[in-house]
PDB file of C-alpha atoms in Angstrom:
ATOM      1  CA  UNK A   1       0.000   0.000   0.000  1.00 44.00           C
ATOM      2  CA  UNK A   2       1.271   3.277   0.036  1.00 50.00           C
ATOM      3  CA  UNK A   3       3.931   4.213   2.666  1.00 50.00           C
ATOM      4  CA  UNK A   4       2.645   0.801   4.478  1.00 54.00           C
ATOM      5  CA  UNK A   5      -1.202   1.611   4.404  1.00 55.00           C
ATOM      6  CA  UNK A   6      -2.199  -2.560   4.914  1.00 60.00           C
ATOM      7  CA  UNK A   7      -3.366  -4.276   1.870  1.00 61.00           C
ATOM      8  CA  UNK A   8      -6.955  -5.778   3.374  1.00 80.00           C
ATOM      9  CA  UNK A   9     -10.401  -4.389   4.505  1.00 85.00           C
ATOM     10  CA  UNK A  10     -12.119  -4.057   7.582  1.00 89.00           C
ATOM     11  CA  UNK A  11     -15.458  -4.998   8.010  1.00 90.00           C
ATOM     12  CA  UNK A  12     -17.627  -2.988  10.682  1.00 91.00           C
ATOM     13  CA  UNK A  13     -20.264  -5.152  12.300  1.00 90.00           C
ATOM     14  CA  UNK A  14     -20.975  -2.822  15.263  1.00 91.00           C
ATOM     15  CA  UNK A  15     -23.482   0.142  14.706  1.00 92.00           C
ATOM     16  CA  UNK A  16     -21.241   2.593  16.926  1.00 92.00           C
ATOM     17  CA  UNK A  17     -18.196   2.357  14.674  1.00 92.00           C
ATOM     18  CA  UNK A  18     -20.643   2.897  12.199  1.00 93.00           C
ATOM     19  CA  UNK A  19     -21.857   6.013  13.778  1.00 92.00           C
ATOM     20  CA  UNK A  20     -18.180   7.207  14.208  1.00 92.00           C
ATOM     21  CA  UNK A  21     -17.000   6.727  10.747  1.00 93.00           C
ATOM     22  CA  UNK A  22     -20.160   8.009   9.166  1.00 94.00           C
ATOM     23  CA  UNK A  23     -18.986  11.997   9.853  1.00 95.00           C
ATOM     24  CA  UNK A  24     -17.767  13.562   6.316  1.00 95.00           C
ATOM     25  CA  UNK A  25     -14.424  14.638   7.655  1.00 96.00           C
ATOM     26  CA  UNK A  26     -13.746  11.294   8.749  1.00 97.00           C
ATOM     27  CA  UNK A  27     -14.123   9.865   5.567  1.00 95.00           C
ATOM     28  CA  UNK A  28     -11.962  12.095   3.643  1.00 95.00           C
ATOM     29  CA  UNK A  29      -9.164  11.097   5.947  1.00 97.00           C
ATOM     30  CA  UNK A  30      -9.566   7.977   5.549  1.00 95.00           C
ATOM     31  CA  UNK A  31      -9.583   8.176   1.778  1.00 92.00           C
ATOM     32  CA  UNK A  32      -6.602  10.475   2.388  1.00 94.00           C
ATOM     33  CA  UNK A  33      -4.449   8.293   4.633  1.00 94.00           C
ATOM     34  CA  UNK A  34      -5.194   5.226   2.055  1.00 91.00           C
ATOM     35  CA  UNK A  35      -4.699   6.682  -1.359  1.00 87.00           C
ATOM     36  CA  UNK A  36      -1.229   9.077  -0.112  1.00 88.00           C
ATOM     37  CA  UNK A  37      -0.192   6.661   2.705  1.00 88.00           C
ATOM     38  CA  UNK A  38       0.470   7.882   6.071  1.00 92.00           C
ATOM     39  CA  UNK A  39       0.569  11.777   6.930  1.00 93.00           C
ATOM     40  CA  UNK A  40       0.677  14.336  10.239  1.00 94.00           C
ATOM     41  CA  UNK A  41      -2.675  16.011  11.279  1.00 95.00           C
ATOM     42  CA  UNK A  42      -0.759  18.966   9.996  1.00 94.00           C
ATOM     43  CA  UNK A  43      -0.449  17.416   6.460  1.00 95.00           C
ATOM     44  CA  UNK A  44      -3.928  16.380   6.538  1.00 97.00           C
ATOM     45  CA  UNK A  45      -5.211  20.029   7.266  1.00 97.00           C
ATOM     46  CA  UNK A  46      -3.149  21.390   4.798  1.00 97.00           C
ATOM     47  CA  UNK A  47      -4.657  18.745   1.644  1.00 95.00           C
ATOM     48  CA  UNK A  48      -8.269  19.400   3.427  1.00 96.00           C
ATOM     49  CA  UNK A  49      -8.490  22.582   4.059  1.00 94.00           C
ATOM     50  CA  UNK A  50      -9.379  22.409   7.336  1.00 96.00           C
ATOM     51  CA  UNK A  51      -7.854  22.992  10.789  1.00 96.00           C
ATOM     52  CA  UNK A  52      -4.844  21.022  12.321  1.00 95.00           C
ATOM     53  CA  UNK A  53      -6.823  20.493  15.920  1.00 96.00           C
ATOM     54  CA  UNK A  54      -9.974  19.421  14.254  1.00 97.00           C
ATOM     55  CA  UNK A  55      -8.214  16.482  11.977  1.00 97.00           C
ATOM     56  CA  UNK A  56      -6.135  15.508  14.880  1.00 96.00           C
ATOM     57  CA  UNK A  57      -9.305  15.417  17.206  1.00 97.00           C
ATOM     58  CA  UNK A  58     -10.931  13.212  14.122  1.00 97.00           C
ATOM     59  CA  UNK A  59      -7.953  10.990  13.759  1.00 97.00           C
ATOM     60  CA  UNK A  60      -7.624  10.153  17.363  1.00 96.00           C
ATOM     61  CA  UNK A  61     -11.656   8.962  16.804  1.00 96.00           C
ATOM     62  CA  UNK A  62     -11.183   6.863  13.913  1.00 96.00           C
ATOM     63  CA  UNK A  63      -7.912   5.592  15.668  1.00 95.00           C
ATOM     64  CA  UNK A  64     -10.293   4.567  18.908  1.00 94.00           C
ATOM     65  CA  UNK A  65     -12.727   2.595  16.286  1.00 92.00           C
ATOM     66  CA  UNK A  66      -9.241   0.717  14.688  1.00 92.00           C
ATOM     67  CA  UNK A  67      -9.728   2.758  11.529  1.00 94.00           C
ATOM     68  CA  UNK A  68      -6.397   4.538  11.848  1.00 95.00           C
ATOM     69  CA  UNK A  69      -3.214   4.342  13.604  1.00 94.00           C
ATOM     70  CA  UNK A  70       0.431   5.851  14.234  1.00 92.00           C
ATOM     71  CA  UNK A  71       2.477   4.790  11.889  1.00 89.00           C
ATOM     72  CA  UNK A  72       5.249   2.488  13.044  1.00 71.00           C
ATOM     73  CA  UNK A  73       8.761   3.841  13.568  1.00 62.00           C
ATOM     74  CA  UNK A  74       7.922   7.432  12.888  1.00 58.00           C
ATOM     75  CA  UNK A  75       9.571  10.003  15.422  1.00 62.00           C
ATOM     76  CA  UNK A  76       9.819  13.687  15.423  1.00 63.00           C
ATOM     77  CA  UNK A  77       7.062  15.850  17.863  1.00 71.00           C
ATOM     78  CA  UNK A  78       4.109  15.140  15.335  1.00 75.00           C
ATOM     79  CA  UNK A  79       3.984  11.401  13.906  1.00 86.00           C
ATOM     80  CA  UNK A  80       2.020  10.121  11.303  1.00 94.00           C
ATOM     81  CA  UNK A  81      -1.105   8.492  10.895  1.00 95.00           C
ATOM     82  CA  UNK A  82      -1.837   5.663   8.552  1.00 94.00           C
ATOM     83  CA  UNK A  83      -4.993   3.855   7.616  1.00 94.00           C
ATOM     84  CA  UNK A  84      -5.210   0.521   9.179  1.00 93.00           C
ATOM     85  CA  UNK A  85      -7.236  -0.995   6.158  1.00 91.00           C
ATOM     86  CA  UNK A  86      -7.578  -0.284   2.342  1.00 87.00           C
ATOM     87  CA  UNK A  87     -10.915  -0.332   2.369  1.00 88.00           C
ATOM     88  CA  UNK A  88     -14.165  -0.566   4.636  1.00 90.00           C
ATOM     89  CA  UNK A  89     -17.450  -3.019   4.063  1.00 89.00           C
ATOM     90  CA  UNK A  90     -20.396  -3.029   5.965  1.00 89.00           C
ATOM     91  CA  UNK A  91     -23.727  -5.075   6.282  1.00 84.00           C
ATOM     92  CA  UNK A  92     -27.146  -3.227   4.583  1.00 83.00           C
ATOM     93  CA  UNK A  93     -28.775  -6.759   4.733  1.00 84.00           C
ATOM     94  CA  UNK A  94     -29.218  -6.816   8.505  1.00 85.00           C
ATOM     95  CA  UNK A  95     -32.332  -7.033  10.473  1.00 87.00           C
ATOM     96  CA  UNK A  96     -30.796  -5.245  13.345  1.00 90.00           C
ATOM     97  CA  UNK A  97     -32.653  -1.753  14.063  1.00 93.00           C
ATOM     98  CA  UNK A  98     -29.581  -0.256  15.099  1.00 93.00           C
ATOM     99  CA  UNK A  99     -27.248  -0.974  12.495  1.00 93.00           C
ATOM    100  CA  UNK A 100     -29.967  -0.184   9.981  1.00 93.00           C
ATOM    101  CA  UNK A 101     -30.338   3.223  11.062  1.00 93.00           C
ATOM    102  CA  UNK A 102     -26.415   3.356  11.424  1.00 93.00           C
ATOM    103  CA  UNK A 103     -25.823   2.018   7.391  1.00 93.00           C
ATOM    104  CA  UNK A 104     -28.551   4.300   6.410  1.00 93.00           C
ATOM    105  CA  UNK A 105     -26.952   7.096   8.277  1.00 94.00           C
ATOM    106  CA  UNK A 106     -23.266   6.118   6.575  1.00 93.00           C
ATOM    107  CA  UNK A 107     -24.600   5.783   3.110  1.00 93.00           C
ATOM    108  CA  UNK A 108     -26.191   9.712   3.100  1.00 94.00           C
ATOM    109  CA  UNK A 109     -22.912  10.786   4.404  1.00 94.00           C
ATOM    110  CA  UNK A 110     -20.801   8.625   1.785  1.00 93.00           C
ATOM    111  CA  UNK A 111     -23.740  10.174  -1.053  1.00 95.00           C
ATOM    112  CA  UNK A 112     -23.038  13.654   0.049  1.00 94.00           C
ATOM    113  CA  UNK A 113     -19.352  13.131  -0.391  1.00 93.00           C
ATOM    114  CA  UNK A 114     -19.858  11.766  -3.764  1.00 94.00           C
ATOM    115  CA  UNK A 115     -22.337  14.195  -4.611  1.00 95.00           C
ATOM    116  CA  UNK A 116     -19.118  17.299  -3.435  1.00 93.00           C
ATOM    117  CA  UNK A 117     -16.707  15.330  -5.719  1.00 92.00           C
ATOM    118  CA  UNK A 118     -18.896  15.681  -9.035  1.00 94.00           C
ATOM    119  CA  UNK A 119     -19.550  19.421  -8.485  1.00 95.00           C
ATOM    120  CA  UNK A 120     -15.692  19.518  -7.873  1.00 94.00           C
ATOM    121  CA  UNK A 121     -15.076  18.123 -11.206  1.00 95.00           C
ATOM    122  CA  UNK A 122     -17.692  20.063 -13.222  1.00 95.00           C
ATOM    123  CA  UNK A 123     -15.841  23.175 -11.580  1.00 96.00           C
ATOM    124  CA  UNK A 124     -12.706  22.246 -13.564  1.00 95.00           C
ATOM    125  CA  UNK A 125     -13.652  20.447 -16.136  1.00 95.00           C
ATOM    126  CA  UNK A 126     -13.584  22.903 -19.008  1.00 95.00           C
ATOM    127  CA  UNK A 127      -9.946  22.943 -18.303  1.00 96.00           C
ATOM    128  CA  UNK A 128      -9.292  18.982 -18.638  1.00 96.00           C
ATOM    129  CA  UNK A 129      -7.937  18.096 -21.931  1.00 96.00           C
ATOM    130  CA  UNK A 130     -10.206  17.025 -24.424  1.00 96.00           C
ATOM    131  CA  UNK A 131      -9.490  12.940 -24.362  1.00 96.00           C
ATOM    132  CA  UNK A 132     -10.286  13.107 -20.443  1.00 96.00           C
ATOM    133  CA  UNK A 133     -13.306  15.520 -20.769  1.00 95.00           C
ATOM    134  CA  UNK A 134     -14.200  12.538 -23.544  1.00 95.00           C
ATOM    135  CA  UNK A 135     -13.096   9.740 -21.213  1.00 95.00           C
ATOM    136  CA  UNK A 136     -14.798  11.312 -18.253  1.00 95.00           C
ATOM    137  CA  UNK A 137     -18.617  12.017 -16.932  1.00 92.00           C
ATOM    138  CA  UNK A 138     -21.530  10.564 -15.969  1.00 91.00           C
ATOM    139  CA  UNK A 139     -23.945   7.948 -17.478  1.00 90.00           C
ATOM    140  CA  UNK A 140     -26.793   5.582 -16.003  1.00 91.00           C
ATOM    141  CA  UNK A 141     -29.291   2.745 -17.233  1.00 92.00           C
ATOM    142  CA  UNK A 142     -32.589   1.761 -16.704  1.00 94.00           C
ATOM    143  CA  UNK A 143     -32.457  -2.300 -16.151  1.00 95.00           C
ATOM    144  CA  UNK A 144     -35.257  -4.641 -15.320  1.00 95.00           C
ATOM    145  CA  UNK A 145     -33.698  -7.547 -12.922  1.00 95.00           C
ATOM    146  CA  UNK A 146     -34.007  -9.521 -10.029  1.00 95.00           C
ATOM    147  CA  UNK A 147     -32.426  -9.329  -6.764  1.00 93.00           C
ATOM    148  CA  UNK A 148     -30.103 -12.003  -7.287  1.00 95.00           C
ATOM    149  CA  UNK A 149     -29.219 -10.360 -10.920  1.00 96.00           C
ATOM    150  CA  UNK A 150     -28.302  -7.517  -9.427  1.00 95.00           C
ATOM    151  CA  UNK A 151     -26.065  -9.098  -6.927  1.00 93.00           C
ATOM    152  CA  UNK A 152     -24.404 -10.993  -9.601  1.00 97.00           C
ATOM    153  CA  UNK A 153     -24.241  -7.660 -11.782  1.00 96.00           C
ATOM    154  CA  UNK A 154     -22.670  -6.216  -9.075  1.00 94.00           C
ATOM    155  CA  UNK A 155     -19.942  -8.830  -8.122  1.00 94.00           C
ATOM    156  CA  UNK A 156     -19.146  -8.457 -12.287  1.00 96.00           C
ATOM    157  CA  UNK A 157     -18.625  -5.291 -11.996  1.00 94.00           C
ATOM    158  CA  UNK A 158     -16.377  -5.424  -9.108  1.00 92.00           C
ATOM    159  CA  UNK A 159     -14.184  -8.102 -10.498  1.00 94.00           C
ATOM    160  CA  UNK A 160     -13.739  -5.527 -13.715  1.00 94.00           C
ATOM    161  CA  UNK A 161     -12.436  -3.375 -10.669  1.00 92.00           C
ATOM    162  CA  UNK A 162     -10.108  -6.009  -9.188  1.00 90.00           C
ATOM    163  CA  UNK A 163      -8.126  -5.714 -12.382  1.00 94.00           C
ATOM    164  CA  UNK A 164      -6.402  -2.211 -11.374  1.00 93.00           C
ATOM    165  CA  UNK A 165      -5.909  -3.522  -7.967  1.00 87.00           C
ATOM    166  CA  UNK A 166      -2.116  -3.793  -7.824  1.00 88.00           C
ATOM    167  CA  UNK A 167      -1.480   0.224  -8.977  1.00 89.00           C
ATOM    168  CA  UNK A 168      -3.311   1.219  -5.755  1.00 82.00           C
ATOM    169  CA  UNK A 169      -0.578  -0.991  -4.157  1.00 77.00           C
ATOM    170  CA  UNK A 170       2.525  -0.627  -6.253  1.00 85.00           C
ATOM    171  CA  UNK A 171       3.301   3.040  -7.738  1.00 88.00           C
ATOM    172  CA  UNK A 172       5.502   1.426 -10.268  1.00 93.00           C
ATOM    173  CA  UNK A 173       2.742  -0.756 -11.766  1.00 94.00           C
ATOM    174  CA  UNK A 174       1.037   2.473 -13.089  1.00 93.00           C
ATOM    175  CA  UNK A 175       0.749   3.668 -16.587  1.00 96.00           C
ATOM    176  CA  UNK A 176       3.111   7.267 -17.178  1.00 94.00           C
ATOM    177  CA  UNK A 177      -0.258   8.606 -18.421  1.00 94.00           C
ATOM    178  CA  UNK A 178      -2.437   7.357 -15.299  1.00 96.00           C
ATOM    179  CA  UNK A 179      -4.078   9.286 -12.805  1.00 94.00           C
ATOM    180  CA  UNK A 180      -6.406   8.432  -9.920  1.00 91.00           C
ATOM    181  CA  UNK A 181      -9.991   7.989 -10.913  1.00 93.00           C
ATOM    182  CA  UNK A 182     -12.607   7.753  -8.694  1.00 91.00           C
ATOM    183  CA  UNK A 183     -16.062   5.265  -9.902  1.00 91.00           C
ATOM    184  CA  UNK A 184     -18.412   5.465  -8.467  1.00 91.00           C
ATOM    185  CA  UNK A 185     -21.303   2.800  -8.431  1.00 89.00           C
ATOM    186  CA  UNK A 186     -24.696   2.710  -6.985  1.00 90.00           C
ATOM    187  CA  UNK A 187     -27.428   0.365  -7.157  1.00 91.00           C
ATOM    188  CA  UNK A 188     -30.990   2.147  -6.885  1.00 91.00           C
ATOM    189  CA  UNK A 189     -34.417   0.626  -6.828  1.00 93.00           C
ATOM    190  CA  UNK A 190     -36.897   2.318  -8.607  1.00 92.00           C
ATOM    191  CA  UNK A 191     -40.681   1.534  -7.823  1.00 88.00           C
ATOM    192  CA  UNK A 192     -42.512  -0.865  -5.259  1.00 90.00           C
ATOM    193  CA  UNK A 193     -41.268  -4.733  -4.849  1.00 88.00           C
ATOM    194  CA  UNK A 194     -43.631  -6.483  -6.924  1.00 87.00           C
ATOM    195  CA  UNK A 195     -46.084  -8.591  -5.392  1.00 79.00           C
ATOM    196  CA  UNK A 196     -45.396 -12.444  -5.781  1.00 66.00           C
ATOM    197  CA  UNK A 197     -42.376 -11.905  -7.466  1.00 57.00           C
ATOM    198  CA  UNK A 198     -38.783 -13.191  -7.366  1.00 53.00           C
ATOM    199  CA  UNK A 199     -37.390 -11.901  -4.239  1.00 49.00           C
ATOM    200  CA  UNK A 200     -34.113 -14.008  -4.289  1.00 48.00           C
TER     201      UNK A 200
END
């Protein structure tokens, strides 16, 4: 990973570390810490725009939930942070009340952040060259399937995904021309659940 950011995922099964890592600044460190590797509070600010005592007060909480971490060895008067896991998964099949309302409560956070990235784009995307601007943008389909089909649409999709997985982890596995690229998927039904239908 880079700088040492560990190569797995964590899964959160407990509705309060859901609580904690559904807060907007929290998730952009996160993203920070795993797609630049470890960095001070200070560091963090500075890419955020935001305060050093407020990212260090929001580190120390996503370190109490195992989401972050000092990096080993580091010295000096400020040390480093690191992500403890590439990635983060989470339940939204459970029949729990509580982690219900937590999920639901993480995925409006996680669609306001995606919602803030698009509007950054559009800001500067005049100024993209043309094969990005071309490359680039949004899209969406109207599909008629089952539960199951969309699982399995979904698990094809993310295997497309899998095949980039080594230049998250290995600099030197990445195109000259490459930059980071951000998809992002979501799955939304439209309309009641038919009656007597396939549920599966």
């Amino acid at each position: 990973m880079p700088d040492g950011t560990p190569d797995h995922s964590i899964k959160i099964t407990d509705p309060r570390m859901l609580r904690a890592y559904a807060h907007p600044l929290r998730m952009r460190l996160i993203g920070l810490l795993r797609s630049e590797g470890p960095m001070t509070a200070t560091q963090a600010a500075s890419r955020l725009d935001d305060n050093v005592p407020n990212c260090s007060f929001h580190l120390r909480q996503l370190a109490k939930y195992g989401l972050a971490e000092r990096a080993p060895g580091a010295d000096g008067r400020e040390r480093p942070w690191r992500a403890t896991a590439q990635s983060t998964s989470w339940d939204d099949d459970t029949d729990d009340p509580a982690m219900r309302a937590a999920a639901d409560e993480l995925n409006g956070v996680l669609l306001g952040l995606f919602v803030q990235r698009a509007q950054d784009y559009l800001a500067v995307r005049a100024d993209e060259p043309a094969e990005w601007r071309a490359a680039a943008g949004f899209n969406d389909a109207l599909l008629h399937v089952t539960a199951a089909e969309l699982r399995e649409l979904t698990a094809e999709i993310e295997e497309l995904f899998s095949r980039y997985d080594e230049r998250l982890t290995d600099p030197a596995k990445r195109p000259p021309s490459s930059r980071p690229v951000q998809l992002i998927q979501m799955a939304l039904p439209r309309g009641p659940v038919p009656d007597g239908g396939d549920r599966g």
